[in-house]
Amino acid sequence: MTKKKFIVTPWEVRGEVDYDKLIKQFGTKPIDEGLLNRIKKHAGELHPMLRRGIFYSHRSLNWILSEYEKGNTFYLYTGRGPSGDTHLGHLMPWIFTKYLQDKFKVKLIFQLTDDEKFMIKEDMSLDDAVNYGYENALDVIALGFKPDNTEIFLDTEYIKSLYKLAIKVAKRVTFSTAKAVFGFKNSSNIGIIFFTAVQSAPAFLESERQGKQVPCLIPCAIDQDPHFRVTRDVAPHLGYPKPALIHCKFFPSLLGKEKMSASIPGSSIYTTDSPSEARKKIFNAFTGGKATVEEQKKLGGTPEICSVYQYLSYIFEEDDEKLKEQYAQCKRGELLCGEHKQYLADKVERFLIEHQKKREKAKDRIEEFIIRD
Amino acid sequence: MTKKKFIVTPWEVRGEVDYDKLIKQFGTKPIDEGLLNRIKKHAGELHPMLRRGIFYSHRSLNWILSEYEKGNTFYLYTGRGPSGDTHLGHLMPWIFTKYLQDKFKVKLIFQLTDDEKFMIKEDMSLDDAVNYGYENALDVIALGFKPDNTEIFLDTEYIKSLYKLAIKVAKRVTFSTAKAVFGFKNSSNIGIIFFTAVQSAPAFLESERQGKQVPCLIPCAIDQDPHFRVTRDVAPHLGYPKPALIHCKFFPSLLGKEKMSASIPGSSIYTTDSPSEARKKIFNAFTGGKATVEEQKKLGGTPEICSVYQYLSYIFEEDDEKLKEQYAQCKRGELLCGEHKQYLADKVERFLIEHQKKREKAKDRIEEFIIRD
């Protein structure tokens, strides 16, 4: 069966993504058994997203672990383009980043690219992007990052610290390269063309601050890889180590096989959705069920294409055995979609109630995390 | 006689510039008698650079004067790309800017584009650009600008204040436009493509600070006009007034009809040259003299192409009558080149001794002028 064409850039994910093909296209490496064992050795346990191949691709992760073993501890860098409210898909790499922070006891630098979102979105004002930045920061904090080991900033508020690094990167990146990597057109604005340099800067920030080569590990969704390919190409010219990367797949849409997108209502659950709103979205979700209950009982469902199963698999079912059982029951026609939706909705509801409490508390704690020039 | 081709961009001046043609090419307006009278009415006297057509072109200068007459005082914005030591050519627009500050009692914002020079010059380090920035600032201060009405900054030290304005501009400028205006190539780096947005920002800074429409007047050499054409196109979309411009011609090279260039030794006199170095350069200067003294006495010289005459006309001979007399004497073969060089060298020597004293004193006063985020 030939797969349809797909496109993955930091600003566009279109079509049905073939993740194995993407590894070849982007030139990254799959996370293999050996690497998993190496992580397990240090972390004690593998995060479900590693066990289940959701974080599935990397660059230089072996080097990060070797440096760690030598006592040259890395730091984590990830971020978010604050184009709107946070949805559950955004949380995925952050939850994983929290696992890395806890297990390796390392610093996290979290970038909110308000500048990028303002420049890429025709109708977005800068004030809106800044406001979303602060809103999104609440979700990061609510996940439980350690304030003494976590720095969060908005580009427009921390640009003085980033700018010198950004222009050093920018000097080394031609329009040709940027065009080839990101698919810019003549109609692209000059800000978004420059922006990749601003996204590169935090990968060198700790080296710059400490005046020595500090390894950097970037957990992110794989669509962000093109930015860091540029960063990695430039790094040796500036005397910094190339940042390592660990990439995850995209969180599924509730409505079927597309990247979760804020632009399609009902496709995403927001962290600020009320439990009843979330429940409603889940009950309208696309599943792998059959047309009738009878048919499904007879033929079984298709969890591989089911967003309910994927929601559980990506985030909400931490217990591998239970997940396996649900898969099998679905296949055998014993677990019907309504029941499975109920199961997921209960989990999402519990998560949201808890998260929203922490998010509320985060409002008083934001200054413990935010850094400004 | 057909003139040779010439090219004028902010980063390249090539060929013999036809200034009238440039006005048409760029779409600016010549400064006519009516406008001169209007300036004179407010300034009391016309600066020699206005009387002699050295500041010869403008955009919206009538509007600036109308606003001034209504009591809506403008501010001045000019700058310098700190790619090396200051030479006398750089002083020309600054001397004129000082005249405007004194006569109209207005504020000056002076931008040192260390980011630009670092990004455009392959071999220049950022530290060098920053250092040249501070060196160049000494020359600005030495000219006598009022500290309570003058702000000088380096882009890398004031970027937080500029960045929000810069990205608002950048969002409105496509690569197509930037390419058409500046002649970028695929090999241009993404930093220099973005940079015009950073040069636009100070034109809106006072409006942004004061929360109202503050007119801005930019005195500059005409090669900088393309940047501000972009600024002016974008201004109305951002709710700021279009900055007005007043343009000067290029200071002549001591070696003939080219823009004074730091890249050709002996073509420029630096503000840090010793008087004897300056004298030597003047004695090696290209003039409009004939091959022999006899011939010159018989046929006369050609002051129109003479760098000694131009030096006097652009900066060093403030007395119109004396200048006219020298022109006539040269034409009649009564003023020989050696004698005229002597005359200029004495003036340049006096200027340098005085300037260098003030420049030395400026080292203790720099913090009165420099602003940082």
XYZ file of C-alpha atoms in Angstrom:
746
model
C 0.000 0.000 0.000
C 1.511 3.321 -0.976
C 1.220 6.010 1.667
C 0.021 9.449 0.773
C 2.445 12.332 0.627
C 3.066 14.205 3.853
C 4.805 17.444 4.768
C 6.427 18.217 8.110
C 7.965 21.616 8.855
C 7.911 23.609 12.114
C 4.936 25.550 10.768
C 3.013 22.926 8.850
C 2.192 19.268 9.266
C 0.083 17.947 6.430
C -0.993 14.476 5.346
C -0.523 11.158 7.093
C 2.925 11.176 8.630
C 5.135 8.132 8.056
C 7.413 8.384 11.070
C 9.987 5.897 9.826
C 10.245 7.730 6.549
C 10.584 10.998 8.462
C 13.655 9.629 10.242
C 15.225 9.021 6.850
C 14.054 12.355 5.433
C 15.391 14.326 8.360
C 18.491 12.185 8.852
C 17.845 11.419 12.523
C 18.392 8.057 14.221
C 15.789 5.695 15.683
C 15.999 5.031 19.422
C 17.045 1.396 19.569
C 17.123 -1.221 22.303
C 20.727 -0.421 23.243
C 19.977 3.229 23.757
C 16.869 2.444 25.793
C 18.946 0.239 28.074
C 21.503 2.963 28.457
C 18.812 5.473 29.476
C 17.278 2.927 31.847
C 20.642 2.391 33.518
C 20.726 6.035 34.594
C 17.030 6.856 34.907
C 16.105 3.712 36.790
C 12.950 3.288 34.762
C 11.913 4.014 31.220
C 9.150 6.505 30.736
C 6.058 5.013 29.046
C 6.669 7.341 26.085
C 10.032 5.617 25.606
C 8.693 2.107 26.174
C 5.932 2.742 23.645
C 8.060 4.359 20.970
C 6.396 7.757 21.229
C 9.778 9.352 21.818
C 11.290 7.383 18.977
C 14.039 9.348 17.240
C 17.171 11.215 18.291
C 20.387 12.969 17.403
C 23.549 12.479 19.490
C 21.745 11.008 22.462
C 24.569 8.519 22.987
C 26.998 11.418 23.221
C 24.798 13.135 25.851
C 24.862 9.952 27.944
C 28.620 9.558 27.532
C 29.155 13.125 28.691
C 26.792 12.504 31.591
C 28.778 9.423 32.537
C 31.950 11.520 32.463
C 30.325 13.967 34.876
C 29.708 16.676 32.262
C 26.009 17.082 32.992
C 23.746 18.310 30.216
C 20.851 20.727 30.462
C 17.427 20.456 28.878
C 15.995 22.976 26.467
C 12.495 22.898 25.112
C 9.765 25.407 24.390
C 6.462 26.389 22.976
C 5.156 28.759 20.352
C 2.397 30.562 22.257
C -0.221 30.756 19.521
C -3.145 29.883 21.748
C -4.184 27.898 24.804
C -2.266 24.771 25.705
C -3.788 21.513 24.603
C -2.982 18.032 25.819
C -0.690 17.413 22.860
C 1.568 20.227 23.959
C 1.929 18.655 27.369
C 3.359 15.439 25.970
C 6.983 16.543 25.436
C 6.828 18.617 28.618
C 5.731 15.632 30.696
C 8.636 13.732 29.192
C 11.001 16.626 29.865
C 9.883 16.608 33.496
C 10.788 12.902 33.661
C 14.264 13.725 32.342
C 14.671 16.606 34.792
C 13.684 14.381 37.704
C 15.746 11.360 36.730
C 18.921 13.170 35.674
C 18.535 16.116 38.059
C 19.221 18.654 35.360
C 18.362 22.213 34.551
C 15.618 23.127 32.086
C 15.523 26.232 29.909
C 12.044 26.766 28.484
C 11.590 29.200 25.592
C 8.254 30.823 24.756
C 8.547 32.101 21.182
C 6.068 34.954 21.290
C 8.068 36.697 18.547
C 7.702 33.710 16.218
C 3.973 33.295 16.687
C 3.366 37.002 16.245
C 5.332 37.002 13.002
C 3.946 33.777 11.491
C 0.291 34.414 12.260
C -1.152 37.211 10.186
C -3.947 38.042 12.625
C -2.092 37.661 15.902
C -1.100 40.799 17.786
C 2.109 40.838 19.787
C 0.127 41.464 22.967
C -1.873 38.309 22.297
C 1.287 36.266 21.761
C 2.750 37.613 25.012
C -0.468 36.839 26.896
C -0.592 33.309 25.522
C 3.041 32.970 26.538
C 2.158 33.660 30.162
C -0.907 31.405 29.954
C 1.171 28.559 28.519
C 3.820 29.070 31.202
C 1.172 28.251 33.820
C 0.739 24.820 32.249
C 4.473 24.210 32.281
C 4.703 25.158 35.939
C 1.618 23.080 36.796
C 3.430 19.966 35.591
C 5.726 20.228 38.602
C 9.067 21.442 37.279
C 11.510 22.427 40.011
C 11.758 26.211 40.271
C 15.394 26.114 41.334
C 16.258 24.152 38.212
C 13.896 25.689 35.664
C 14.011 28.960 33.742
C 11.128 30.075 31.551
C 11.297 33.123 29.328
C 9.460 34.898 26.533
C 11.722 35.834 23.633
C 10.630 39.475 23.681
C 11.522 39.723 27.378
C 14.833 37.881 27.198
C 16.048 38.968 23.795
C 19.015 40.919 25.100
C 20.483 37.677 26.446
C 19.621 35.781 23.268
C 20.423 38.348 20.610
C 24.206 38.106 20.525
C 23.950 34.331 20.180
C 21.181 34.667 17.601
C 23.160 36.999 15.343
C 26.196 34.724 15.595
C 23.999 31.918 14.290
C 22.314 34.146 11.705
C 25.645 35.198 10.232
C 26.301 31.535 9.405
C 22.935 30.736 7.793
C 22.301 31.785 4.208
C 18.876 32.428 2.756
C 19.480 29.367 0.535
C 19.886 27.138 3.538
C 16.885 28.582 5.355
C 14.803 28.208 2.218
C 15.854 24.590 1.724
C 15.258 23.665 5.361
C 12.016 25.529 6.040
C 10.546 25.966 2.581
C 10.445 29.767 2.727
C 8.943 31.607 -0.206
C 9.518 35.087 -1.585
C 6.391 36.094 0.298
C 7.805 34.913 3.649
C 8.491 37.808 5.950
C 12.062 38.689 6.933
C 11.311 38.148 10.611
C 10.308 34.539 10.287
C 13.325 33.943 8.040
C 15.587 35.250 10.823
C 13.666 33.535 13.596
C 15.434 30.169 13.476
C 18.491 31.981 14.845
C 16.488 33.002 17.918
C 15.363 29.431 18.417
C 18.988 28.293 18.170
C 20.251 30.634 20.868
C 19.074 28.752 23.993
C 20.975 25.666 22.774
C 24.192 27.616 23.404
C 23.063 29.672 26.383
C 24.514 27.549 29.170
C 27.840 27.172 27.359
C 27.911 30.943 26.972
C 26.979 31.560 30.594
C 29.424 29.062 32.050
C 32.220 29.750 29.586
C 32.671 26.065 28.849
C 31.128 23.381 26.642
C 27.859 22.435 28.343
C 25.938 19.691 26.514
C 22.332 20.487 25.678
C 19.504 17.990 25.142
C 16.358 19.138 23.373
C 13.190 17.048 23.806
C 10.659 18.127 21.174
C 8.130 16.970 18.633
C 9.881 15.932 15.446
C 8.513 18.891 13.456
C 10.973 21.110 15.332
C 13.975 19.145 14.122
C 14.666 21.410 11.107
C 15.442 24.344 13.424
C 17.964 22.324 15.339
C 19.519 20.835 12.238
C 20.508 24.423 11.459
C 21.653 24.912 15.063
C 23.783 21.777 14.885
C 25.377 22.772 11.580
C 26.392 26.138 12.971
C 27.512 25.002 16.449
C 31.095 23.918 15.654
C 31.783 27.211 13.861
C 30.865 29.085 17.021
C 32.806 26.786 19.326
C 29.728 25.302 21.012
C 28.768 21.630 21.209
C 26.002 20.483 18.890
C 22.775 20.119 20.860
C 21.406 16.580 21.077
C 17.761 15.895 20.365
C 15.109 13.424 21.369
C 12.013 13.545 19.183
C 8.435 12.476 19.771
C 5.627 11.741 17.374
C 2.638 14.055 17.193
C -0.192 13.697 19.624
C -3.212 12.425 17.724
C -6.207 14.504 16.827
C -9.465 13.418 18.417
C -10.940 13.544 14.946
C -8.565 11.193 13.144
C -5.126 10.871 11.620
C -3.813 14.403 11.615
C -1.573 16.300 13.950
C -3.664 17.737 16.743
C -4.502 21.182 15.558
C -5.896 24.189 17.336
C -7.489 25.262 14.075
C -10.027 22.409 14.006
C -12.574 22.723 16.846
C -13.144 19.493 18.701
C -9.842 18.009 17.575
C -8.052 18.985 20.788
C -8.736 19.153 24.490
C -7.360 22.266 26.138
C -5.950 22.317 29.639
C -8.502 24.988 30.407
C -11.475 22.999 29.102
C -14.023 22.134 31.753
C -14.241 18.392 32.446
C -17.665 18.359 30.807
C -16.342 20.035 27.645
C -13.520 17.514 27.531
C -15.956 14.684 28.027
C -18.104 15.933 25.173
C -15.089 16.105 22.848
C -14.076 12.587 23.782
C -17.563 11.305 23.088
C -17.395 12.844 19.640
C -13.944 11.380 18.989
C -12.973 9.309 15.979
C -12.415 5.651 16.925
C -11.526 2.404 15.256
C -15.002 1.067 15.871
C -17.353 -0.541 13.388
C -20.598 0.885 12.088
C -22.788 -1.140 14.446
C -22.346 -2.709 17.866
C -23.191 -6.125 16.394
C -20.540 -5.810 13.724
C -17.975 -4.665 16.243
C -18.729 -7.513 18.629
C -18.257 -9.887 15.721
C -15.247 -8.369 13.949
C -13.568 -6.332 16.675
C -12.251 -2.741 16.498
C -9.093 -1.211 15.068
C -7.157 0.412 17.953
C -4.309 1.366 15.571
C -6.426 4.139 14.071
C -8.431 4.959 17.187
C -7.848 8.321 18.855
C -9.249 7.041 22.174
C -6.716 4.222 22.240
C -3.973 6.634 21.222
C -4.879 9.135 23.933
C -4.518 6.347 26.457
C -1.352 5.046 24.894
C 0.356 8.456 24.566
C -0.479 9.911 27.970
C -3.335 8.590 30.005
C -2.739 4.879 30.581
C 0.512 4.512 32.459
C 0.021 0.797 33.050
C 1.394 -1.216 30.132
C -0.552 -4.333 31.084
C -3.861 -2.518 31.180
C -3.141 -0.905 27.834
C -2.263 -4.253 26.296
C -5.465 -5.713 27.670
C -7.565 -2.911 26.217
C -5.904 -3.428 22.865
C -6.687 -7.130 22.933
C -10.252 -6.631 24.165
C -10.889 -4.080 21.438
C -9.532 -6.438 18.800
C -11.767 -9.235 20.095
C -14.808 -6.982 20.049
C -15.156 -7.141 23.818
C -14.421 -3.468 24.476
C -16.919 -1.193 22.781
C -16.118 2.412 21.870
C -18.665 3.952 24.246
C -17.189 2.086 27.168
C -13.631 2.922 26.159
C -14.519 6.597 25.759
C -16.012 6.538 29.240
C -12.781 5.049 30.597
C -10.663 7.710 28.887
C -13.039 10.527 29.831
C -12.769 9.584 33.505
C -8.989 9.660 33.310
C -8.947 12.973 31.418
C -11.426 14.438 33.881
C -9.265 13.458 36.844
C -6.218 14.853 35.102
C -7.902 18.154 34.235
C -9.280 18.730 37.736
C -5.859 18.118 39.219
C -3.993 20.100 36.538
C -6.338 23.053 36.805
C -5.799 23.219 40.560
C -2.036 23.278 40.052
C -2.424 25.739 37.206
C -4.348 28.063 39.499
C -1.615 27.829 42.119
C 1.013 28.453 39.425
C -0.356 31.985 39.015
C 1.214 32.916 42.347
C 4.450 31.123 41.555
C 5.145 32.378 38.042
C 7.856 34.805 39.124
C 9.820 31.898 40.608
C 10.259 30.620 37.054
C 10.213 33.541 34.646
C 13.530 35.176 33.764
C 13.864 38.528 32.034
C 16.781 40.633 30.880
C 28.700 62.554 -22.392
C 27.159 59.358 -20.994
C 27.938 58.671 -17.360
C 29.139 55.281 -16.269
C 26.840 52.958 -14.354
C 26.783 53.309 -10.595
C 25.327 51.284 -7.737
C 24.237 52.661 -4.366
C 22.964 50.406 -1.579
C 23.575 50.675 2.182
C 26.409 48.179 1.803
C 27.914 49.101 -1.533
C 28.646 52.279 -3.415
C 30.260 51.611 -6.763
C 31.011 53.747 -9.792
C 30.678 57.492 -10.248
C 27.492 58.533 -8.517
C 25.098 60.770 -10.444
C 23.284 62.433 -7.563
C 20.455 63.859 -9.634
C 19.810 60.484 -11.175
C 19.873 58.943 -7.685
C 17.032 61.234 -6.615
C 14.974 59.834 -9.484
C 16.076 56.248 -8.851
C 15.240 56.404 -5.160
C 12.169 58.584 -5.581
C 13.283 61.305 -3.168
C 12.850 65.051 -3.667
C 15.539 67.704 -4.239
C 15.829 70.423 -1.590
C 14.678 73.517 -3.433
C 14.878 77.241 -2.755
C 11.474 77.318 -1.022
C 12.447 74.591 1.407
C 15.786 76.271 2.140
C 13.961 79.482 2.983
C 11.601 77.610 5.245
C 14.515 76.031 7.124
C 16.255 79.401 7.349
C 13.167 80.982 8.850
C 13.388 78.628 11.836
C 17.120 77.961 12.028
C 18.172 81.584 11.602
C 20.987 80.582 9.266
C 21.527 77.883 6.700
C 24.302 75.447 7.374
C 27.057 75.533 4.717
C 26.116 71.957 3.786
C 22.655 73.232 2.866
C 23.928 76.358 1.091
C 26.320 74.250 -0.963
C 23.889 71.475 -1.860
C 25.719 68.782 0.082
C 22.525 67.998 1.945
C 20.529 68.023 -1.257
C 17.650 65.546 -1.112
C 14.784 64.792 1.261
C 11.541 63.007 2.008
C 8.685 64.754 3.842
C 10.824 67.602 5.133
C 7.997 70.065 4.509
C 5.755 67.956 6.724
C 8.375 67.983 9.510
C 8.486 71.790 9.347
C 4.696 72.046 9.324
C 4.482 69.834 12.400
C 7.202 71.921 14.031
C 5.252 75.062 13.290
C 2.187 73.498 14.891
C 4.245 72.809 18.011
C 4.584 69.053 17.413
C 8.367 68.970 17.707
C 10.265 66.253 15.868
C 13.278 64.290 17.047
C 16.433 63.423 15.138
C 17.590 59.899 14.472
C 20.877 59.017 12.850
C 23.552 56.429 13.339
C 26.674 54.658 12.315
C 27.694 51.134 11.397
C 30.773 50.638 13.576
C 32.975 48.770 11.134
C 36.166 50.629 12.006
C 37.536 53.964 13.156
C 35.644 57.123 12.347
C 36.855 59.061 9.341
C 36.086 62.622 8.408
C 33.360 61.515 5.991
C 31.402 59.978 8.825
C 31.457 63.261 10.701
C 29.725 65.137 7.924
C 26.095 64.081 8.650
C 26.797 64.241 12.379
C 28.045 67.824 12.155
C 24.882 68.642 10.266
C 22.754 66.790 12.807
C 24.386 68.859 15.546
C 23.361 72.012 13.661
C 19.770 70.744 13.575
C 19.833 69.852 17.266
C 21.142 73.304 18.164
C 18.829 75.293 15.941
C 15.622 73.364 16.576
C 16.469 72.339 20.157
C 15.494 68.736 19.545
C 16.388 65.328 20.843
C 18.793 63.017 19.015
C 18.692 59.231 19.058
C 21.953 57.802 17.728
C 22.093 54.118 16.757
C 25.348 52.155 16.555
C 24.602 49.058 14.467
C 27.193 46.674 15.856
C 24.910 43.757 14.945
C 24.804 44.838 11.311
C 28.539 45.262 10.922
C 29.248 41.966 12.612
C 26.844 40.174 10.282
C 27.841 41.855 7.026
C 31.618 41.631 7.481
C 32.873 38.090 7.228
C 36.011 38.684 9.290
C 34.621 40.976 11.956
C 34.033 39.567 15.423
C 31.146 40.838 17.503
C 33.600 42.075 20.133
C 35.344 44.167 17.490
C 32.044 45.650 16.330
C 31.116 46.511 19.918
C 34.525 48.080 20.529
C 34.315 50.153 17.370
C 30.857 51.189 18.504
C 32.276 52.691 21.676
C 35.171 54.255 19.770
C 32.793 55.839 17.269
C 30.570 57.101 20.097
C 33.533 59.153 21.345
C 33.599 61.018 18.031
C 29.876 61.697 18.227
C 30.209 63.072 21.740
C 33.306 65.114 20.798
C 31.203 67.052 18.276
C 29.373 68.686 21.177
C 25.931 67.078 21.281
C 23.949 67.987 24.377
C 23.907 65.071 26.815
C 20.454 65.937 28.134
C 19.088 65.755 24.612
C 21.112 62.911 23.116
C 20.859 59.157 23.494
C 23.449 56.849 21.983
C 23.089 53.075 21.977
C 24.579 49.930 20.518
C 21.976 47.598 19.047
C 23.224 44.605 21.036
C 22.884 46.597 24.265
C 19.506 48.142 23.533
C 17.851 45.331 21.604
C 15.190 44.643 24.196
C 13.800 48.135 23.611
C 14.110 47.794 19.842
C 13.051 44.200 19.314
C 9.287 44.522 19.640
C 9.325 47.381 17.144
C 11.705 45.482 14.868
C 9.537 42.359 14.688
C 6.469 44.491 14.006
C 8.326 45.927 11.031
C 9.732 42.540 9.994
C 6.269 40.972 9.897
C 5.347 43.510 7.216
C 8.403 43.072 4.974
C 8.560 40.113 2.610
C 11.785 38.606 1.334
C 10.723 39.822 -2.137
C 10.642 43.403 -0.953
C 13.933 43.141 0.913
C 15.538 41.517 -2.114
C 14.255 44.220 -4.456
C 15.332 47.064 -2.159
C 18.714 45.789 -0.999
C 19.679 43.346 -3.733
C 19.991 40.343 -1.428
C 21.145 37.082 -2.935
C 20.526 33.482 -1.944
C 23.939 33.618 -0.298
C 22.960 36.582 1.916
C 22.742 35.590 5.545
C 19.390 35.597 7.347
C 20.640 38.133 9.886
C 21.423 40.847 7.392
C 18.085 40.160 5.665
C 16.310 40.827 8.981
C 18.527 43.746 9.946
C 16.613 46.492 8.139
C 13.857 45.946 10.723
C 16.323 46.807 13.501
C 17.356 49.966 11.663
C 13.679 50.902 11.321
C 12.911 50.614 15.025
C 14.450 53.917 16.268
C 12.267 55.810 13.779
C 9.249 54.739 15.867
C 10.881 54.735 19.280
C 9.748 58.157 20.491
C 6.189 57.562 19.293
C 6.210 54.276 21.168
C 7.696 55.834 24.314
C 5.376 58.826 24.375
C 2.291 56.968 23.192
C 1.574 59.564 20.525
C 2.683 60.387 16.981
C 6.107 61.994 17.330
C 7.624 63.086 14.006
C 11.114 61.769 13.295
C 13.728 63.358 11.018
C 16.642 61.252 9.822
C 19.737 63.046 8.509
C 21.912 60.520 6.670
C 24.014 59.867 3.607
C 21.784 58.933 0.689
C 22.974 55.314 0.609
C 20.900 54.709 3.754
C 17.684 55.768 2.054
C 16.647 52.205 1.057
C 16.342 51.190 4.717
C 14.033 54.069 5.440
C 11.988 53.560 2.306
C 11.055 50.240 3.904
C 10.451 51.983 7.248
C 8.180 54.516 5.583
C 6.178 51.874 3.731
C 5.517 49.990 6.940
C 4.846 52.985 9.230
C 1.153 53.572 8.472
C 0.347 49.875 9.043
C 1.799 50.153 12.535
C 0.113 53.453 13.317
C 3.327 55.490 13.376
C 4.148 58.555 11.277
C 6.519 58.008 8.351
C 9.965 59.302 9.270
C 11.205 62.249 7.218
C 14.694 62.210 5.710
C 17.338 64.681 4.720
C 20.101 63.153 2.601
C 23.676 64.188 1.947
C 26.099 63.264 -0.787
C 29.124 61.123 -0.022
C 32.270 62.703 1.313
C 34.925 62.480 -1.375
C 37.867 60.121 -1.302
C 41.271 61.773 -1.121
C 42.228 59.584 -4.054
C 39.528 60.578 -6.543
C 35.900 60.131 -7.467
C 34.733 57.328 -5.225
C 32.939 57.252 -1.935
C 35.476 57.589 0.846
C 36.282 54.039 1.761
C 38.035 52.551 4.732
C 39.184 49.714 2.511
C 41.576 51.866 0.448
C 44.494 53.138 2.551
C 45.187 56.817 2.124
C 41.693 57.524 0.830
C 40.430 58.679 4.211
C 41.629 60.658 7.190
C 40.633 59.153 10.505
C 39.735 61.215 13.541
C 42.501 59.370 15.358
C 45.171 60.081 12.738
C 48.029 62.206 14.000
C 48.184 65.614 12.343
C 51.335 64.535 10.535
C 49.664 61.406 9.152
C 46.734 63.528 7.995
C 49.116 66.010 6.409
C 50.874 63.217 4.538
C 47.575 61.872 3.192
C 46.571 65.341 2.044
C 49.876 65.810 0.257
C 49.266 62.550 -1.600
C 45.711 63.544 -2.488
C 44.248 63.531 -5.975
C 43.675 67.075 -7.255
C 42.418 68.809 -10.369
C 45.906 70.078 -11.143
C 47.827 69.829 -14.389
C 50.907 67.745 -15.073
C 53.335 70.642 -14.665
C 53.329 73.934 -12.796
C 53.811 75.790 -16.081
C 50.809 74.125 -17.659
C 48.679 74.794 -14.592
C 49.659 78.460 -14.469
C 48.698 78.725 -18.111
C 45.501 76.621 -18.211
C 44.304 76.619 -14.597
C 43.126 73.676 -12.464
C 39.853 71.755 -12.271
C 38.422 72.205 -8.750
C 35.309 70.195 -9.715
C 37.274 66.945 -9.591
C 39.759 68.004 -6.888
C 39.531 66.249 -3.521
C 41.329 69.131 -1.792
C 38.730 71.595 -3.026
C 35.953 69.179 -2.051
C 37.322 68.674 1.455
C 37.221 72.427 1.913
C 33.807 72.741 0.360
C 32.213 69.850 2.302
C 33.579 70.592 5.764
C 36.648 72.723 6.219
C 35.981 76.096 4.602
C 33.009 77.644 6.343
C 33.427 80.996 4.595
C 31.589 81.013 1.272
C 33.520 83.997 -0.044
C 36.873 82.414 0.631
C 35.754 79.199 -1.013
C 34.551 81.064 -4.075
C 37.840 82.902 -4.270
C 39.841 79.674 -4.094
C 37.712 78.226 -6.865
C 38.319 81.227 -9.055
C 42.046 81.372 -8.291
C 42.411 77.688 -9.080
C 40.588 78.127 -12.374
C 42.861 81.038 -13.267
C 45.972 79.042 -12.430
C 46.862 81.336 -9.558
C 46.373 78.777 -6.774
C 48.703 75.836 -7.173
C 47.930 72.411 -5.713
C 50.824 72.378 -3.250
C 49.724 75.682 -1.797
C 46.081 74.613 -1.616
C 47.050 71.343 0.076
C 49.019 73.336 2.615
C 45.949 75.473 3.299
C 43.718 72.431 3.775
C 46.305 70.558 5.854
C 46.532 73.487 8.278
C 42.768 73.477 8.697
C 42.580 69.695 9.113
C 45.449 69.805 11.594
C 43.697 72.430 13.716
C 40.481 70.433 13.551
C 42.163 67.159 14.543
C 44.044 68.659 17.485
C 40.840 70.193 18.800
C 38.706 67.116 18.056
C 41.179 64.749 19.668
C 41.197 66.825 22.849
C 37.395 66.667 22.999
C 37.465 62.988 22.081
C 39.789 62.324 25.000
C 37.449 64.179 27.353
C 34.500 62.232 25.934
C 35.946 59.064 27.461
C 34.902 60.323 30.893
C 31.520 61.459 29.659
C 30.390 58.434 27.670
C 27.952 57.231 30.342
C 26.096 60.546 30.108
C 25.109 59.535 26.580
C 24.932 55.769 26.340
C 21.591 54.096 27.045
C 21.178 50.384 27.649
C 18.211 48.123 28.346
